[in-house]
Coordinates of N, CA and C in Angstrom, one line a residue:
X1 N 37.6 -49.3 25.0 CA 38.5 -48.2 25.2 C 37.8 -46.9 24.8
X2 N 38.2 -45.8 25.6 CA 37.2 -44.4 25.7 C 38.0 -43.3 25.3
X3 N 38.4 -42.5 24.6 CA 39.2 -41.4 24.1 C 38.5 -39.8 24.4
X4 N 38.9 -39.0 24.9 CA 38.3 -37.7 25.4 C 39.7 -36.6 25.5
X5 N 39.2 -35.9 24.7 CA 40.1 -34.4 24.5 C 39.8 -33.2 25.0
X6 N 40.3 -33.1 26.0 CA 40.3 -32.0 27.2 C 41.4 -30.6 26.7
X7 N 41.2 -29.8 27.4 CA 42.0 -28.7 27.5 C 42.3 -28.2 29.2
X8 N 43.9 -28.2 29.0 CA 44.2 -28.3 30.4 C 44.1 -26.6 31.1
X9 N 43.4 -27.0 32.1 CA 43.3 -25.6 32.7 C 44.6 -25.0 34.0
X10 N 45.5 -26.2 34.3 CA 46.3 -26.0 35.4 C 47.6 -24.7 35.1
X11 N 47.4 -24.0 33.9 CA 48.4 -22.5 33.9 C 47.9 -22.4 32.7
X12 N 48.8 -21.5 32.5 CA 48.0 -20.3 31.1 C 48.4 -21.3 29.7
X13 N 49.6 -22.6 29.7 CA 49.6 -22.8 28.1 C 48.8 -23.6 27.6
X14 N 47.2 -24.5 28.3 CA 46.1 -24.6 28.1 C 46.7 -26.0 27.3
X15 N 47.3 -26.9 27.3 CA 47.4 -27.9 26.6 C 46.4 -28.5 25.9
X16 N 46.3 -29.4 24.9 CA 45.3 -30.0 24.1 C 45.7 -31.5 24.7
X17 N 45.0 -32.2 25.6 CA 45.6 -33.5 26.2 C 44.2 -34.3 25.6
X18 N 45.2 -35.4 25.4 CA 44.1 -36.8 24.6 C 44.2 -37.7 25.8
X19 N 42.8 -37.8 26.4 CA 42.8 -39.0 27.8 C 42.3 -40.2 27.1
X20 N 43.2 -41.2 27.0 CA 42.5 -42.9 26.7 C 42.0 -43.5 27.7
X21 N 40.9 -44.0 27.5 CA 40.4 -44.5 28.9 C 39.6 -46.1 28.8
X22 N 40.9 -46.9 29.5 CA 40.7 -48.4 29.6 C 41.2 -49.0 30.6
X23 N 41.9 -49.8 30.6 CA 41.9 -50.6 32.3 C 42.9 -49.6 32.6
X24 N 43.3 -48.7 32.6 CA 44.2 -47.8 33.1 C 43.8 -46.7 32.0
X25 N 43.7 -45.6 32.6 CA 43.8 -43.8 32.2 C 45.3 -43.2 31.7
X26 N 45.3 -43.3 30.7 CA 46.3 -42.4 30.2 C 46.6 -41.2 29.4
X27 N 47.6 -40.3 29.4 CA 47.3 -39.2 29.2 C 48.6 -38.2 28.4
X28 N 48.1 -38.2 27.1 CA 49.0 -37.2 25.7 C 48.9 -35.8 25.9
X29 N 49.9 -35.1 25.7 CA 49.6 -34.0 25.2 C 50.1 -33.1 26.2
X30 N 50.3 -33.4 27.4 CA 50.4 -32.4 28.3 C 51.8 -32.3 28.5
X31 N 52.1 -31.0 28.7 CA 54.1 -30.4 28.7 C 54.6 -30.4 30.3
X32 N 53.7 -30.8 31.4 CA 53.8 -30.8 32.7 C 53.0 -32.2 33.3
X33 N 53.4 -32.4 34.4 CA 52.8 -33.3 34.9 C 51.5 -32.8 35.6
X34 N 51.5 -31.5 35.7 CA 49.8 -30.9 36.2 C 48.6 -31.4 35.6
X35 N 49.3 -31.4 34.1 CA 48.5 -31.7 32.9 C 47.7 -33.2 33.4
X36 N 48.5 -34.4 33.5 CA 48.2 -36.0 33.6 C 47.9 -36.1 34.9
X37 N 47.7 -35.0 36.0 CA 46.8 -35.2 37.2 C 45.6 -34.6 36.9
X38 N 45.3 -33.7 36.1 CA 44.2 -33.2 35.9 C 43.1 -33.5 35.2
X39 N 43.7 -34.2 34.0 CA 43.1 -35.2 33.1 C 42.4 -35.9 33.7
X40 N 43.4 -36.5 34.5 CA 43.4 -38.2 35.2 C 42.1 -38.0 36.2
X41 N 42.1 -36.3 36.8 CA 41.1 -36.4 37.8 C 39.9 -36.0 36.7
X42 N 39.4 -35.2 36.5 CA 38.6 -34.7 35.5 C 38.0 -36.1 34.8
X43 N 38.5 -36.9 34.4 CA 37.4 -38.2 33.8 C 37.4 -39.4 34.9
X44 N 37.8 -39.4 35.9 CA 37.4 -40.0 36.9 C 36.7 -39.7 38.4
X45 N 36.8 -38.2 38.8 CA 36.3 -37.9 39.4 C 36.2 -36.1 39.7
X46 N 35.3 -35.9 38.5 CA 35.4 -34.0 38.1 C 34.9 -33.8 39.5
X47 N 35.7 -31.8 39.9 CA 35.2 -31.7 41.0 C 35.4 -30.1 40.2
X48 N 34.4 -29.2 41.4 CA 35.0 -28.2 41.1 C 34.7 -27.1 42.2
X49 N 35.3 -25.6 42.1 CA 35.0 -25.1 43.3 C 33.5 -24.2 42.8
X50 N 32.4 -24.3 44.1 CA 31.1 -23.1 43.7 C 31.6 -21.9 44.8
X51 N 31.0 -20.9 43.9 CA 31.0 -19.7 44.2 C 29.2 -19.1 43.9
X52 N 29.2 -18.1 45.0 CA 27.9 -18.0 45.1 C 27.4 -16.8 45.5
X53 N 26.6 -16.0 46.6 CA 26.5 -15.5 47.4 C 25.5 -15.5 48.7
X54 N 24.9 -15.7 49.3 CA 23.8 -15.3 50.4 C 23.6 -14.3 51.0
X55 N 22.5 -14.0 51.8 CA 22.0 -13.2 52.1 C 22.3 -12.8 53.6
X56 N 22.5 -11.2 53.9 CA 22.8 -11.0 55.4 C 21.8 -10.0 55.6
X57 N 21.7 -10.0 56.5 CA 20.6 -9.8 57.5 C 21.5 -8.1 58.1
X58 N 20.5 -7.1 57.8 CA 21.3 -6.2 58.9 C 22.5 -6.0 58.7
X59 N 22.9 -5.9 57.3 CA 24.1 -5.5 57.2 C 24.2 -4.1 55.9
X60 N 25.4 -3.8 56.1 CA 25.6 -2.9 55.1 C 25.1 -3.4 53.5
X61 N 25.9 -4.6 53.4 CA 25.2 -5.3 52.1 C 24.0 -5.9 52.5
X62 N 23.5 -6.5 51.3 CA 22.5 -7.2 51.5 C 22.9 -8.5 51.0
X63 N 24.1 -8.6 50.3 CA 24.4 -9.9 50.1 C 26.1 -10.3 50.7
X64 N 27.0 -11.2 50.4 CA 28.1 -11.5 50.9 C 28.3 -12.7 49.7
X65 N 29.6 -12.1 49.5 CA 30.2 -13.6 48.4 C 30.5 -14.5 49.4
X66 N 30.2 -15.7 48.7 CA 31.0 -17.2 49.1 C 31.6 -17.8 47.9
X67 N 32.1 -19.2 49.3 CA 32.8 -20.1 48.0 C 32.5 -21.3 48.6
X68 N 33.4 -22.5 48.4 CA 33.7 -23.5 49.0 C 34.7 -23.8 49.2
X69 N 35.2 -23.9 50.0 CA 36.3 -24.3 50.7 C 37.5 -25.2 49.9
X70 N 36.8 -25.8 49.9 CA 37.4 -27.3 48.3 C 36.9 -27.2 47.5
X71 N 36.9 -28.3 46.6 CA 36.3 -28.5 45.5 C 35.2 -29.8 46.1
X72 N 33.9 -29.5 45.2 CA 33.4 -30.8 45.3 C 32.8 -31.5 44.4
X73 N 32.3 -32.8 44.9 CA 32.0 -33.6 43.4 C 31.3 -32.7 41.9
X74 N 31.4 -32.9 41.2 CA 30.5 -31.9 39.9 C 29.1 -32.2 40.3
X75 N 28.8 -33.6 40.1 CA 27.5 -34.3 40.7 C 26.8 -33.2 41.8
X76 N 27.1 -32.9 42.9 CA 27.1 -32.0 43.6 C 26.7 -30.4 43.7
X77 N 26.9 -29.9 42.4 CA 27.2 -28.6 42.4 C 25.7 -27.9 42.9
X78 N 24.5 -28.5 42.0 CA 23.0 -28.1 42.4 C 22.6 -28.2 43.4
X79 N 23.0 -29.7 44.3 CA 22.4 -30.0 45.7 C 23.3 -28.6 46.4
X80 N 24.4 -28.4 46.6 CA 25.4 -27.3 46.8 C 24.7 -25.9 46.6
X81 N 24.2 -25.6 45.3 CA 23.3 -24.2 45.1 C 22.2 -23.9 46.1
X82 N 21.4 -25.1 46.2 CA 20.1 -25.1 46.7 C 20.3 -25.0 47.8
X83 N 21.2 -25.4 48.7 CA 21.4 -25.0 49.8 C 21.9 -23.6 50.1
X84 N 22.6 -23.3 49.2 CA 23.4 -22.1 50.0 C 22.4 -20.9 49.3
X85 N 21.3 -20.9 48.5 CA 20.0 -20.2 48.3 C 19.1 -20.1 49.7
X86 N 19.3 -21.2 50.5 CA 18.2 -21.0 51.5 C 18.9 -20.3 52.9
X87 N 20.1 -20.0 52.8 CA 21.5 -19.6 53.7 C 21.1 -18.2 54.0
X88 N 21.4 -17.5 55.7 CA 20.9 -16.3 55.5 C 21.9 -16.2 56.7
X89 N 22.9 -15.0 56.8 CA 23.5 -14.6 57.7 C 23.4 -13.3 58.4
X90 N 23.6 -13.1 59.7 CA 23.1 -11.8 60.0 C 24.8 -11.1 60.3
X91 N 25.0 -9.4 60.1 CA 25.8 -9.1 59.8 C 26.4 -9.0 61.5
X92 N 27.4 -8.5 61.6 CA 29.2 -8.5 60.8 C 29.4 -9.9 60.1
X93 N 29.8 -9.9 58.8 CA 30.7 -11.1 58.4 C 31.8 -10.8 57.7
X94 N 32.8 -11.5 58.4 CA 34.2 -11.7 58.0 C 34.8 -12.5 57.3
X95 N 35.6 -12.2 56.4 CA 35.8 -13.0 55.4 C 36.8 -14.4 56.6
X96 N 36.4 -15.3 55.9 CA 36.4 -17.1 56.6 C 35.4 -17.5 57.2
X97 N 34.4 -16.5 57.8 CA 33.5 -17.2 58.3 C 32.8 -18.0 57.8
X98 N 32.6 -18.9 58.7 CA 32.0 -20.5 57.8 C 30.2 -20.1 57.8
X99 N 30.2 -20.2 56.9 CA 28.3 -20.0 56.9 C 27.4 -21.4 56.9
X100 N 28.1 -22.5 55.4 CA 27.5 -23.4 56.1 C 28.8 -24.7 56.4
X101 N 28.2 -25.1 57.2 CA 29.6 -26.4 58.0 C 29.6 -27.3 56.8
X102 N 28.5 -28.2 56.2 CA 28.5 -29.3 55.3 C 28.0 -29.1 54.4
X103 N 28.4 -28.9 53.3 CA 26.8 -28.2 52.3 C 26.5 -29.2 51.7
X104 N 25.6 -29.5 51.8 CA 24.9 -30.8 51.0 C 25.7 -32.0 51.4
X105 N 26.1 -32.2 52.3 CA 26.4 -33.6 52.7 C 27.9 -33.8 52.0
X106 N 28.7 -33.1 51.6 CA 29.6 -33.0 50.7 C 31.1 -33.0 52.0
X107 N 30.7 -32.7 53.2 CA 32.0 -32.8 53.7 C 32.6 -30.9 53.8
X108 N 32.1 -30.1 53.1 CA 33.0 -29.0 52.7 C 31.9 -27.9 53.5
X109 N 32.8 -26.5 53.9 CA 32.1 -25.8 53.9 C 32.5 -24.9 53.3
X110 N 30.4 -24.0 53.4 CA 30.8 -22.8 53.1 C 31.7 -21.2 53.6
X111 N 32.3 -20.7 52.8 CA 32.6 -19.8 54.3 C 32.8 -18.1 53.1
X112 N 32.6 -17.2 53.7 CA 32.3 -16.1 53.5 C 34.0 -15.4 52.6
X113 N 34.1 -14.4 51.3 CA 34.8 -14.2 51.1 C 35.1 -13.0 50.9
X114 N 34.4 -12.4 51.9 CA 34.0 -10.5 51.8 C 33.9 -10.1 53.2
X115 N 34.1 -9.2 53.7 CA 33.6 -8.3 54.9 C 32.5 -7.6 54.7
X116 N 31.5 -7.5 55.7 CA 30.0 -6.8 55.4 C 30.2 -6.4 56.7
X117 N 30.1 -5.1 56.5 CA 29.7 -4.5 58.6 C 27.9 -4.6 58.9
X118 N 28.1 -4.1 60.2 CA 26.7 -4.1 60.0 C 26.3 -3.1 60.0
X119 N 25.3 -2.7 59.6 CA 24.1 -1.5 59.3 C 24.1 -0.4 60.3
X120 N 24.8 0.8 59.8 CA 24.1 1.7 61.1 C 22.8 2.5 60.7
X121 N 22.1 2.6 61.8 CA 20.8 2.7 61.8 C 20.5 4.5 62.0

């Protein structure tokens, strides 16, 4: 049996939850049930959202925020960076635009969370 003390991030009262972890996951502390899905996901399969930016091409900016769409495995997060480091878009970008379709094999994409015009010359 595995015992791990989290702090819940699903609203502002930040619970102090005690996850026991044996043939079943269970979970103390939490004043909502957000709390005991969160837990529950967090020691069995942490995910989270990346945020980033890339590079546009010919645009007013030179960079454009991103995100990910979902959340993805934690495992993930670096293969996820490294890609969207080598990511280069050329301008107009609108915010949704998907920049990359799969990032790292993850299923998710990236997609743009800013408007960038493009460059007048």
């Amino acid at each position: 049996m595995e015992e791990k003390e989290l702090t819940c991030i699903c609203c502002p009262m930040g619970c102090q939850l005690k996850v026991t972890i044996s043939d079943e996951v269970t979970v103390s502390g939490n004043k909502c049930g957000r709390g005991a899905i969160y837990a529950k996901k967090e020691v069995t399969d942490p995910r989270r959202v990346v945020t980033s930016s890339v590079r546009v091409k010919d645009g007013e900016l030179a960079m454009v925020s991103v995100k990910t769409e979902s959340d993805v495995p934690k495992d993930k997060i670096f293969d996820c960076m490294r890609e969207i480091r080598k990511a280069e878009i050329t301008a107009p970008v609108h915010i949704g635009d998907v920049i990359i379709k799969d990032c790292a094999g993850t299923g998710v994409r990236i997609v743009a969370t800013k408007n960038i015009l493009k460059a007048v010359c």
